[in-house]
Coordinates of C-alpha atoms in Angstrom, one line a residue:
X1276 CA -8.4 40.6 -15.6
X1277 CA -9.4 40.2 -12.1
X1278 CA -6.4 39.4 -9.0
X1279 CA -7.0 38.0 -5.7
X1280 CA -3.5 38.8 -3.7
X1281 CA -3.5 37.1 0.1
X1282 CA -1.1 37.9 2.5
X1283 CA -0.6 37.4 6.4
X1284 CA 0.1 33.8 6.9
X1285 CA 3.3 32.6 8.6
X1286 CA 4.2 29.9 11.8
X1287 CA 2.4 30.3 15.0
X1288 CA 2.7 28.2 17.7
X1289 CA -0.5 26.5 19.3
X1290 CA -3.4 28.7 20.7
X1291 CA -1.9 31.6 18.1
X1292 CA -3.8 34.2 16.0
X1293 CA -3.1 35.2 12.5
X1294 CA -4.5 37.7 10.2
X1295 CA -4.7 37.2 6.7
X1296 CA -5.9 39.4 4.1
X1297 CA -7.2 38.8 0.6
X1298 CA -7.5 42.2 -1.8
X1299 CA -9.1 42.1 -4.9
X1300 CA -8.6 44.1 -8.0
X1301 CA -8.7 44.9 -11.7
X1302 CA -11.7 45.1 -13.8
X1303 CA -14.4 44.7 -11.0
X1304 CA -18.2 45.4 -11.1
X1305 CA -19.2 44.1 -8.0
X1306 CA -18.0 41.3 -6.0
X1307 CA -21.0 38.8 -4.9
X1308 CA -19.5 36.9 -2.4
X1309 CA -15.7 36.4 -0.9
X1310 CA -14.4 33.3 1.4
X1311 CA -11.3 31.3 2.0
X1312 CA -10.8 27.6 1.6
X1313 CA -7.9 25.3 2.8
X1314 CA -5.5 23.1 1.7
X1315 CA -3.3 20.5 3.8
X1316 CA -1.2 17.8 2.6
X1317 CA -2.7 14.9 1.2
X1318 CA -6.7 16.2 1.8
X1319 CA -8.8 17.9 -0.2
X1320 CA -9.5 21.6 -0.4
X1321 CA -11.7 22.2 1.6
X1322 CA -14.8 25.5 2.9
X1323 CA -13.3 27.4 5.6
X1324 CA -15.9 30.8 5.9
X1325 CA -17.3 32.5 3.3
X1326 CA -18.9 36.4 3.6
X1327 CA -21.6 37.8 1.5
X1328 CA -21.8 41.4 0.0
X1329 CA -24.5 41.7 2.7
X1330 CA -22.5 40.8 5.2
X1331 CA -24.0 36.9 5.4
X1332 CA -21.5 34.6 6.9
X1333 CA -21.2 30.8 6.9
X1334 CA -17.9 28.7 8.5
X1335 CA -16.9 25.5 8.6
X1336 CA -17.9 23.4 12.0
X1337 CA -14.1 22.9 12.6
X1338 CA -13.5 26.8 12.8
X1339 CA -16.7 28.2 14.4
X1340 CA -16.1 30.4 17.2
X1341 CA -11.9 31.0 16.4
X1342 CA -12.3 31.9 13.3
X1343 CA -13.8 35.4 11.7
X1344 CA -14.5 36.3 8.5
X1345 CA -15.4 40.3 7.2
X1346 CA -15.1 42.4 4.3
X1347 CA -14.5 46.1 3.3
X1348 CA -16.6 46.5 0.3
X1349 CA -14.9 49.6 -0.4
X1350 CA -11.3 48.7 -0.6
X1351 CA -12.2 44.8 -2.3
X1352 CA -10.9 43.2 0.7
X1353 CA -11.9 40.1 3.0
X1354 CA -9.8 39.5 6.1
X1355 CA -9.7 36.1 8.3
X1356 CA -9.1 36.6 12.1
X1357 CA -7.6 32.9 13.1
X1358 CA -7.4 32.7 16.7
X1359 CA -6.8 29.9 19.4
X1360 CA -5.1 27.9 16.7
X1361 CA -4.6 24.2 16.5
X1362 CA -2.3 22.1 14.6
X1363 CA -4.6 20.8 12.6
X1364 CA -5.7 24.1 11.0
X1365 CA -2.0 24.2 9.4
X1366 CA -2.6 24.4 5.4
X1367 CA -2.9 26.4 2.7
X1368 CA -5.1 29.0 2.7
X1369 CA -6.8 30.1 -0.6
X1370 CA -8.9 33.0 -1.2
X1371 CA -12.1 33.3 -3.7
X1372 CA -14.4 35.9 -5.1
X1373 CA -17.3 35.5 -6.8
X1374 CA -17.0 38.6 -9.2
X1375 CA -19.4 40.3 -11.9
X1376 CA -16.8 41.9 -14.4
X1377 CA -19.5 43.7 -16.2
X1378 CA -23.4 43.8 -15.9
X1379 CA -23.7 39.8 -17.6
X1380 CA -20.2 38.6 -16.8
X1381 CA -19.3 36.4 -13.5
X1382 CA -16.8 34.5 -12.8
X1383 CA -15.0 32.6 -9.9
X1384 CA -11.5 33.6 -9.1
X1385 CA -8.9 32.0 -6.7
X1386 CA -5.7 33.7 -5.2
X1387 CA -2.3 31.9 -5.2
X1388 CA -2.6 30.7 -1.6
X1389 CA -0.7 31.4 1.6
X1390 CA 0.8 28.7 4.0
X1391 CA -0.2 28.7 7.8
X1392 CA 1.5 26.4 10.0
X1393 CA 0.5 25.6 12.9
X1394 CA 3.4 24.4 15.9
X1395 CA 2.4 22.4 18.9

């Protein structure tokens, strides 16, 4: 069994920063890639960044230059720096792990999500 537990979202006003935080665990073999996605009412989930075990990052046009993405392979954990926010990045945010349980076993795992809001 593999977890992906987020924390660090909350409400920040307008030009704000948040932290959030996404730690793996359980039966892990390696983890492949790690990213977070959002969610806001009434759109579809969409690609926010995404990091590779190498350290290969990729972001969505809409956060490029606020937003950073990183990873410590040792403790299983990606974190997402959110800075100068807007209202429009208020969603849910949903981590993912691309995880190898076992030498010939991958799968694609999603955490339970954590709410940003955004004031103006």
């Amino acid at each position: 069994q593999v977890q992906l537990v987020e924390s660090g979202g909350g409400l920040v006003q307008t030009g704000g920063s948040l932290r959030l935080s996404c730690a793996a665990s359980g039966t892990i073999f390696s983890i492949f890639a790690m990213g977070w996605y959002r969610q806001a009412p009434g759109k579809r989930r969409e690609l926010v960044a995404t990091i590779t075990s190498g350290g290969i990052t990729n972001y969505a046009d809409s956060v490029e230059g606020r937003f950073t993405i990183s990873r410590d392979n040792a403790k299983n954990t990606t974190y997402l720096q959110m800075t100068n926010l807007e209202p429009d990045d208020t969603a849910v945010y949903y981590c993912n792990a691309v995880i190898w349980t076992g030498p010939d076993r991958a799968g694609d795992y999603w955490g339970q999500g954590t709410q940003v809001t955004v004031s103006s």
